[in-house]
Amino acid sequence: MTSREPFGRSIGLLAVIPAVFLAVFFLWPVTAIVWRGLAPDGSLDLAATLDTATNQRWWKVAWFTTWQALVSTGVTLLAGIAIARIFAKFEFVGRRWLRAGFTVPFVLPTVVVGTAFIALLGSKSPIGLNLRDTVTAVIIAHVFFNVAIVVRTVGDAWARLDPRPEQASRTLGAGPWTTWREITLPRLLPSILASGSIVFLFSFTSFGVVLLLGGPARTTLEVETYIQTTAFLRLDVAAVLAMLQMSIVVLTLVFQRRMRSRPEIGEQQRSEQSIRQPIPSGRHGAAVIATLATAFAFMLTPLLVLVHESLRSGDRYTLANYSALNDGTSVMFVTPLEAIWNSLRFGIAATALAVVIGGLAAVTIAYTSGRAGRTLDLTLMLPLGTSAATLGFGILITLDEPPLDLRTSLWLVPIAHALVGIPFVIRLLVPSIRAVDDRLRKAARVLGASPWKTWVSVDVPLVARSVLAAAGFAFAISLGEFGATAFIARPEHPTLPTAIVRYLSRPGAANFGQAMAMSTILMGVTVCAVLVIERFRIGDTGDF
Amino acid sequence: MPLTTVFSSNRTRLVTLVIWIAIVAGACGSDTNTSSTATEPLPSPSNPKTITLVTHESFALSQDLLAAFTAQTGITVELLTSGDAGTALNQSILSAGNPLGDVIFGIDNTFMSRALDADILDAYDSPLLAEIPDEFKLDETNRLLPVSVGDVCLNYDVGFFADSGVAPPQSLADLTDPALKDLLVVQNPATSSPGLAFLLASIAEFGFDGGYTWKNYWADLRANGVRVSPGWTEAYYGDFTWAGGGDRPIVVSYASSPPAEVFFAEPPPTEAPTAVVEASCFRQQEFVGILTGTTETAAAEMFIDFLLGVEAQNDIPWNMFVFPVNINATPPPEFVEFSLIPANPLSLPSVAIESSREGWIEDWTDIVVR
């Protein structure tokens, strides 16, 4: 494994920046708010804490939170892998657009898609499927929101797999199922586990979906933390919930690491185009088209409901909702262009932070095999599994004095977005860095290249695609304003999701129509952003 | 705006300045900084000030009006928004003494007691309080000054009841009538402010004593098929027959929702498509206060006077869909025409709400959803 460390012992220095970032913007605030909850007067009230911690009610909530997240992850993985295969193996008209389109649900505010879901899966369901107030509806929605993570992560890995082992396996008489189980699956496992762990954490901290579709009787730890902090200001209970939440996250991540403990196979990297084929005719082709059509219908129907609503005013079809977006007199009013601009600025800042800090962490984690790398890896995942209320209120009581009085700084927004984006960068980059064929590095060194030169000319081009994929996610996370920022007081710079939610908090047909118009704009911006990011090329990602 | 100036470089400069002042003040001795507040001249266009208003996402006021205030007084108002009133208040409580801003707007009568107990507000005896009826002055200490008043009420879809021939509800008790089975959607009081207001309305109406309490009422509502939605948006745009694709013609919303349905329609109808059940209304008042620890007390007070003044009060209805509290204010006639001002809205003392909120919501959850 020593040859994995092109920078020698100095590699540890790279980890300092991500470690400090995490300590200042996550560990310190969260520890402080938990401690404030457990020891409001400075001394720990152990009896009260134990009393809360042993309350059966929270354990029931924790159990529901965990099992629904596990089931959601399983279903999302199954659906995601099926779709990823099609995107990786076949070339067809509109492939890029469709693939970018899958990211859209990921960025839409839950409350927006929520009304579409109620229309489709409620008591007036056009498909006769009333799933309101069921766990099934929650799981379906989780698949809808998160399947892009699997499609893109596993799809990218799949597209780069050398197809020859499969071909050899089939030639030697193995059936498609055996080939998949014995040859393909083991090689895809790192990306499956990586995306699976992120989907798990997103489903685990689910808030809006559970509230809306699960019915009032089902709550997650995230929902309970929100109620305890916002409605009751019971920091003691919230602290116990936060610890419970984090313990489950750590246990799951450790378990997940066990599963991938076998080293990643040094996979030859290939360019995608060389292996993608047209959709075949016959039975196989029909199955591919059927899968694609189902996925298409599932993902697009709720989105088309929104677009349709945005074009309606009374009984007419019109662009009135769009043109009305430019009229407003209130101090809270924002034009779509301003909102797009605000969203893009936050997005760029958040993506830059996530890629730089996550990238440094990924390099450290990939090149070191010790405990330090593993700890960094695990700790950087924690923000995904922590309640937004806990982090937001924690920041409020810690980063409150100069030189770090950031409580009302606009920078907090991209920082919070980056905390969610960093795990994506790490999950996508580490397997990709580890998969770089070590013989290439050795060849470079033998030919006289310095460690730095070797890294730039061998590693960087090979992981560039993963960097772009990770940047795409970080950007999408920021565009979608994930929960992380819900509890941060922010100066008036409304983004697209903020503007949408504001329209939706007022009665009147025009307000609803304008919310739908703004949502349609957000969808458009997302597809464009993802397509633009995918067009970037860092270094040469050509064939080897 | 270039990207470099985007993330409040003003603030960075301000912080640097503050640090320098602190260093200089420390070096010169301790008596220099105590006398400065007393002789501080009032804010004016030649002595410009900036204050920060901590508020929730539903705050709104005409841009022109605020710009005129700035031109007149030299006071720039920066907005700092948090998701909802509860979050904004809790954030202010957690940062007591070292406040996020100078003024907080949006604390309502359900959260008032929590704000007063937390000791995060300075008293201000605004001269404009003379123009506000006593019924709205819920805080005798004048730490929370009333700005607006509105009501959370049941709304119903007029067309649905006309078509179905069923009589719309007249009272809270009517909702338990089997004729209205499966027609009501409410918000969860644990996650929604109108949801809490409606729970409080039922508590005010049915009380705790006697043979039939608010708990019996909710057990009956559950038996009659009440649906619970997490928030106003989900209930109104998801479940309500008029505004959404839902199947519930009765929803908990505001007394001002019918005028909004007229105003925000193209073309505006001559009659409101929704109506309010007057006997179901729960009074909601919003307050403004000065956050303890502010260094801009004079500017904060001038802003509060502006907010309580006739111009801003007249501006409030179409922006925040509530009524002004200043007796000299004249709300826009179109707003008044379709609005209903309940004669005897239900209400509960703020102290009782704060001390019992958690217990009531727990009980409600046990009765209605578990």
PDB file of N, CA, C and O in Angstrom, chain B residues 313-358:
ATOM      1  N   GLN B 313     -48.834  51.595   8.570  1.00  0.00           N
ATOM      2  CA  GLN B 313     -50.013  50.840   8.981  1.00  0.00           C
ATOM      3  C   GLN B 313     -50.976  50.643   7.804  1.00  0.00           C
ATOM      4  O   GLN B 313     -51.572  49.587   7.643  1.00  0.00           O
ATOM      5  N   ASN B 314     -51.119  51.670   6.957  1.00  0.00           N
ATOM      6  CA  ASN B 314     -51.971  51.546   5.776  1.00  0.00           C
ATOM      7  C   ASN B 314     -51.382  50.586   4.752  1.00  0.00           C
ATOM      8  O   ASN B 314     -52.084  50.039   3.914  1.00  0.00           O
ATOM      9  N   ASP B 315     -50.091  50.417   4.799  1.00  0.00           N
ATOM     10  CA  ASP B 315     -49.383  49.579   3.832  1.00  0.00           C
ATOM     11  C   ASP B 315     -49.468  48.096   4.211  1.00  0.00           C
ATOM     12  O   ASP B 315     -49.272  47.211   3.385  1.00  0.00           O
ATOM     13  N   ILE B 316     -49.736  47.844   5.492  1.00  0.00           N
ATOM     14  CA  ILE B 316     -49.686  46.471   6.007  1.00  0.00           C
ATOM     15  C   ILE B 316     -50.718  45.519   5.363  1.00  0.00           C
ATOM     16  O   ILE B 316     -50.356  44.411   4.975  1.00  0.00           O
ATOM     17  N   PRO B 317     -51.999  45.917   5.193  1.00  0.00           N
ATOM     18  CA  PRO B 317     -52.990  44.936   4.730  1.00  0.00           C
ATOM     19  C   PRO B 317     -52.600  44.191   3.454  1.00  0.00           C
ATOM     20  O   PRO B 317     -52.589  42.955   3.449  1.00  0.00           O
ATOM     21  N   TRP B 318     -52.273  44.904   2.382  1.00  0.00           N
ATOM     22  CA  TRP B 318     -51.973  44.190   1.137  1.00  0.00           C
ATOM     23  C   TRP B 318     -50.626  43.476   1.162  1.00  0.00           C
ATOM     24  O   TRP B 318     -50.338  42.662   0.290  1.00  0.00           O
ATOM     25  N   ASN B 319     -49.781  43.809   2.122  1.00  0.00           N
ATOM     26  CA  ASN B 319     -48.488  43.129   2.185  1.00  0.00           C
ATOM     27  C   ASN B 319     -48.496  41.913   3.099  1.00  0.00           C
ATOM     28  O   ASN B 319     -47.935  40.878   2.775  1.00  0.00           O
ATOM     29  N   MET B 320     -49.143  42.055   4.251  1.00  0.00           N
ATOM     30  CA  MET B 320     -49.111  40.934   5.204  1.00  0.00           C
ATOM     31  C   MET B 320     -50.491  40.350   5.469  1.00  0.00           C
ATOM     32  O   MET B 320     -50.631  39.435   6.270  1.00  0.00           O
ATOM     33  N   PHE B 321     -51.512  40.870   4.822  1.00  0.00           N
ATOM     34  CA  PHE B 321     -52.865  40.323   4.928  1.00  0.00           C
ATOM     35  C   PHE B 321     -53.397  40.305   6.353  1.00  0.00           C
ATOM     36  O   PHE B 321     -54.015  39.343   6.791  1.00  0.00           O
ATOM     37  N   VAL B 322     -53.131  41.383   7.065  1.00  0.00           N
ATOM     38  CA  VAL B 322     -53.675  41.555   8.412  1.00  0.00           C
ATOM     39  C   VAL B 322     -54.094  43.014   8.529  1.00  0.00           C
ATOM     40  O   VAL B 322     -53.800  43.825   7.654  1.00  0.00           O
ATOM     41  N   PHE B 323     -54.776  43.321   9.624  1.00  0.00           N
ATOM     42  CA  PHE B 323     -55.269  44.689   9.804  1.00  0.00           C
ATOM     43  C   PHE B 323     -54.303  45.507  10.645  1.00  0.00           C
ATOM     44  O   PHE B 323     -53.597  44.972  11.496  1.00  0.00           O
ATOM     45  N   PRO B 324     -54.299  46.851  10.393  1.00  0.00           N
ATOM     46  CA  PRO B 324     -53.471  47.729  11.229  1.00  0.00           C
ATOM     47  C   PRO B 324     -54.076  47.884  12.617  1.00  0.00           C
ATOM     48  O   PRO B 324     -55.264  47.617  12.809  1.00  0.00           O
ATOM     49  N   VAL B 325     -53.260  48.335  13.570  1.00  0.00           N
ATOM     50  CA  VAL B 325     -53.782  48.555  14.928  1.00  0.00           C
ATOM     51  C   VAL B 325     -53.954  50.047  15.235  1.00  0.00           C
ATOM     52  O   VAL B 325     -54.643  50.405  16.185  1.00  0.00           O
ATOM     53  N   ASN B 326     -53.328  50.901  14.452  1.00  0.00           N
ATOM     54  CA  ASN B 326     -53.430  52.339  14.674  1.00  0.00           C
ATOM     55  C   ASN B 326     -54.838  52.828  14.300  1.00  0.00           C
ATOM     56  O   ASN B 326     -55.318  52.564  13.199  1.00  0.00           O
ATOM     57  N   ILE B 327     -55.512  53.539  15.253  1.00  0.00           N
ATOM     58  CA  ILE B 327     -56.902  53.927  14.994  1.00  0.00           C
ATOM     59  C   ILE B 327     -57.034  54.931  13.851  1.00  0.00           C
ATOM     60  O   ILE B 327     -58.092  55.069  13.254  1.00  0.00           O
ATOM     61  N   ASN B 328     -55.964  55.632  13.541  1.00  0.00           N
ATOM     62  CA  ASN B 328     -56.032  56.618  12.460  1.00  0.00           C
ATOM     63  C   ASN B 328     -55.767  55.993  11.090  1.00  0.00           C
ATOM     64  O   ASN B 328     -55.878  56.683  10.068  1.00  0.00           O
ATOM     65  N   ALA B 329     -55.378  54.733  11.070  1.00  0.00           N
ATOM     66  CA  ALA B 329     -55.091  54.091   9.786  1.00  0.00           C
ATOM     67  C   ALA B 329     -56.390  53.783   9.061  1.00  0.00           C
ATOM     68  O   ALA B 329     -57.419  53.542   9.683  1.00  0.00           O
ATOM     69  N   THR B 330     -56.336  53.846   7.724  1.00  0.00           N
ATOM     70  CA  THR B 330     -57.507  53.507   6.926  1.00  0.00           C
ATOM     71  C   THR B 330     -57.126  52.384   5.966  1.00  0.00           C
ATOM     72  O   THR B 330     -56.508  52.640   4.929  1.00  0.00           O
ATOM     73  N   PRO B 331     -57.439  51.137   6.313  1.00  0.00           N
ATOM     74  CA  PRO B 331     -57.072  50.025   5.430  1.00  0.00           C
ATOM     75  C   PRO B 331     -57.743  50.179   4.067  1.00  0.00           C
ATOM     76  O   PRO B 331     -58.838  50.745   3.972  1.00  0.00           O
ATOM     77  N   PRO B 332     -57.090  49.719   3.008  1.00  0.00           N
ATOM     78  CA  PRO B 332     -57.631  49.889   1.647  1.00  0.00           C
ATOM     79  C   PRO B 332     -59.057  49.337   1.554  1.00  0.00           C
ATOM     80  O   PRO B 332     -59.322  48.243   2.050  1.00  0.00           O
ATOM     81  N   PRO B 333     -59.964  50.088   0.897  1.00  0.00           N
ATOM     82  CA  PRO B 333     -61.367  49.665   0.848  1.00  0.00           C
ATOM     83  C   PRO B 333     -61.569  48.290   0.206  1.00  0.00           C
ATOM     84  O   PRO B 333     -62.418  47.520   0.669  1.00  0.00           O
ATOM     85  N   GLU B 334     -60.783  47.954  -0.861  1.00  0.00           N
ATOM     86  CA  GLU B 334     -60.966  46.634  -1.508  1.00  0.00           C
ATOM     87  C   GLU B 334     -60.618  45.512  -0.539  1.00  0.00           C
ATOM     88  O   GLU B 334     -61.176  44.422  -0.582  1.00  0.00           O
ATOM     89  N   PHE B 335     -59.650  45.813   0.344  1.00  0.00           N
ATOM     90  CA  PHE B 335     -59.257  44.802   1.325  1.00  0.00           C
ATOM     91  C   PHE B 335     -60.384  44.599   2.331  1.00  0.00           C
ATOM     92  O   PHE B 335     -60.737  43.477   2.681  1.00  0.00           O
ATOM     93  N   VAL B 336     -60.953  45.731   2.770  1.00  0.00           N
ATOM     94  CA  VAL B 336     -62.011  45.670   3.778  1.00  0.00           C
ATOM     95  C   VAL B 336     -63.266  45.014   3.208  1.00  0.00           C
ATOM     96  O   VAL B 336     -63.944  44.240   3.869  1.00  0.00           O
ATOM     97  N   GLU B 337     -63.546  45.304   1.918  1.00  0.00           N
ATOM     98  CA  GLU B 337     -64.785  44.830   1.307  1.00  0.00           C
ATOM     99  C   GLU B 337     -64.954  43.318   1.420  1.00  0.00           C
ATOM    100  O   GLU B 337     -66.033  42.821   1.732  1.00  0.00           O
ATOM    101  N   PHE B 338     -63.905  42.561   1.167  1.00  0.00           N
ATOM    102  CA  PHE B 338     -64.038  41.103   1.179  1.00  0.00           C
ATOM    103  C   PHE B 338     -63.558  40.478   2.493  1.00  0.00           C
ATOM    104  O   PHE B 338     -63.566  39.273   2.648  1.00  0.00           O
ATOM    105  N   SER B 339     -63.093  41.336   3.408  1.00  0.00           N
ATOM    106  CA  SER B 339     -62.590  40.814   4.680  1.00  0.00           C
ATOM    107  C   SER B 339     -63.703  40.724   5.705  1.00  0.00           C
ATOM    108  O   SER B 339     -64.689  41.438   5.625  1.00  0.00           O
ATOM    109  N   LEU B 340     -63.479  39.855   6.653  1.00  0.00           N
ATOM    110  CA  LEU B 340     -64.418  39.754   7.746  1.00  0.00           C
ATOM    111  C   LEU B 340     -63.649  40.052   9.025  1.00  0.00           C
ATOM    112  O   LEU B 340     -62.575  39.498   9.251  1.00  0.00           O
ATOM    113  N   ILE B 341     -64.162  40.986   9.802  1.00  0.00           N
ATOM    114  CA  ILE B 341     -63.536  41.246  11.091  1.00  0.00           C
ATOM    115  C   ILE B 341     -64.467  40.654  12.149  1.00  0.00           C
ATOM    116  O   ILE B 341     -65.539  41.188  12.399  1.00  0.00           O
ATOM    117  N   PRO B 342     -64.088  39.518  12.719  1.00  0.00           N
ATOM    118  CA  PRO B 342     -64.993  38.854  13.655  1.00  0.00           C
ATOM    119  C   PRO B 342     -65.305  39.751  14.850  1.00  0.00           C
ATOM    120  O   PRO B 342     -64.418  40.431  15.373  1.00  0.00           O
ATOM    121  N   ALA B 343     -66.566  39.766  15.239  1.00  0.00           N
ATOM    122  CA  ALA B 343     -66.991  40.623  16.345  1.00  0.00           C
ATOM    123  C   ALA B 343     -66.389  40.151  17.660  1.00  0.00           C
ATOM    124  O   ALA B 343     -65.884  40.950  18.452  1.00  0.00           O
ATOM    125  N   ASN B 344     -66.424  38.847  17.893  1.00  0.00           N
ATOM    126  CA  ASN B 344     -65.901  38.314  19.156  1.00  0.00           C
ATOM    127  C   ASN B 344     -64.943  37.165  18.910  1.00  0.00           C
ATOM    128  O   ASN B 344     -65.284  36.009  19.113  1.00  0.00           O
ATOM    129  N   PRO B 345     -63.738  37.466  18.443  1.00  0.00           N
ATOM    130  CA  PRO B 345     -62.806  36.368  18.168  1.00  0.00           C
ATOM    131  C   PRO B 345     -62.422  35.640  19.446  1.00  0.00           C
ATOM    132  O   PRO B 345     -62.421  36.231  20.531  1.00  0.00           O
ATOM    133  N   LEU B 346     -62.121  34.356  19.292  1.00  0.00           N
ATOM    134  CA  LEU B 346     -61.668  33.578  20.444  1.00  0.00           C
ATOM    135  C   LEU B 346     -60.236  33.977  20.779  1.00  0.00           C
ATOM    136  O   LEU B 346     -59.466  34.372  19.900  1.00  0.00           O
ATOM    137  N   SER B 347     -59.899  33.864  22.064  1.00  0.00           N
ATOM    138  CA  SER B 347     -58.508  34.133  22.434  1.00  0.00           C
ATOM    139  C   SER B 347     -58.190  33.464  23.759  1.00  0.00           C
ATOM    140  O   SER B 347     -59.077  33.032  24.480  1.00  0.00           O
ATOM    141  N   LEU B 348     -56.906  33.363  24.052  1.00  0.00           N
ATOM    142  CA  LEU B 348     -56.435  32.787  25.315  1.00  0.00           C
ATOM    143  C   LEU B 348     -55.302  33.670  25.811  1.00  0.00           C
ATOM    144  O   LEU B 348     -54.571  34.241  25.002  1.00  0.00           O
ATOM    145  N   PRO B 349     -55.106  33.750  27.136  1.00  0.00           N
ATOM    146  CA  PRO B 349     -53.989  34.544  27.644  1.00  0.00           C
ATOM    147  C   PRO B 349     -52.650  33.966  27.191  1.00  0.00           C
ATOM    148  O   PRO B 349     -52.459  32.746  27.200  1.00  0.00           O
ATOM    149  N   SER B 350     -51.742  34.873  26.823  1.00  0.00           N
ATOM    150  CA  SER B 350     -50.436  34.439  26.330  1.00  0.00           C
ATOM    151  C   SER B 350     -49.683  33.580  27.342  1.00  0.00           C
ATOM    152  O   SER B 350     -48.998  32.621  26.978  1.00  0.00           O
ATOM    153  N   VAL B 351     -49.819  33.919  28.628  1.00  0.00           N
ATOM    154  CA  VAL B 351     -49.118  33.156  29.671  1.00  0.00           C
ATOM    155  C   VAL B 351     -49.598  31.710  29.686  1.00  0.00           C
ATOM    156  O   VAL B 351     -48.797  30.764  29.779  1.00  0.00           O
ATOM    157  N   ALA B 352     -50.904  31.534  29.548  1.00  0.00           N
ATOM    158  CA  ALA B 352     -51.452  30.179  29.555  1.00  0.00           C
ATOM    159  C   ALA B 352     -50.966  29.394  28.345  1.00  0.00           C
ATOM    160  O   ALA B 352     -50.638  28.202  28.444  1.00  0.00           O
ATOM    161  N   ILE B 353     -50.893  30.071  27.203  1.00  0.00           N
ATOM    162  CA  ILE B 353     -50.449  29.384  25.986  1.00  0.00           C
ATOM    163  C   ILE B 353     -49.029  28.879  26.164  1.00  0.00           C
ATOM    164  O   ILE B 353     -48.718  27.721  25.888  1.00  0.00           O
ATOM    165  N   GLU B 354     -48.132  29.756  26.658  1.00  0.00           N
ATOM    166  CA  GLU B 354     -46.736  29.362  26.787  1.00  0.00           C
ATOM    167  C   GLU B 354     -46.569  28.227  27.796  1.00  0.00           C
ATOM    168  O   GLU B 354     -45.840  27.274  27.566  1.00  0.00           O
ATOM    169  N   SER B 355     -47.275  28.335  28.930  1.00  0.00           N
ATOM    170  CA  SER B 355     -47.039  27.315  29.961  1.00  0.00           C
ATOM    171  C   SER B 355     -47.668  25.982  29.578  1.00  0.00           C
ATOM    172  O   SER B 355     -47.215  24.932  30.039  1.00  0.00           O
ATOM    173  N   SER B 356     -48.702  25.979  28.749  1.00  0.00           N
ATOM    174  CA  SER B 356     -49.386  24.711  28.468  1.00  0.00           C
ATOM    175  C   SER B 356     -49.172  24.193  27.054  1.00  0.00           C
ATOM    176  O   SER B 356     -49.646  23.105  26.729  1.00  0.00           O
ATOM    177  N   ARG B 357     -48.493  24.972  26.224  1.00  0.00           N
ATOM    178  CA  ARG B 357     -48.374  24.601  24.810  1.00  0.00           C
ATOM    179  C   ARG B 357     -47.941  23.148  24.624  1.00  0.00           C
ATOM    180  O   ARG B 357     -48.571  22.378  23.905  1.00  0.00           O
ATOM    181  N   GLU B 358     -46.835  22.781  25.306  1.00  0.00           N
ATOM    182  CA  GLU B 358     -46.283  21.454  25.093  1.00  0.00           C
ATOM    183  C   GLU B 358     -47.287  20.373  25.495  1.00  0.00           C
ATOM    184  O   GLU B 358     -47.497  19.398  24.765  1.00  0.00           O
TER     185      GLU B 358
END
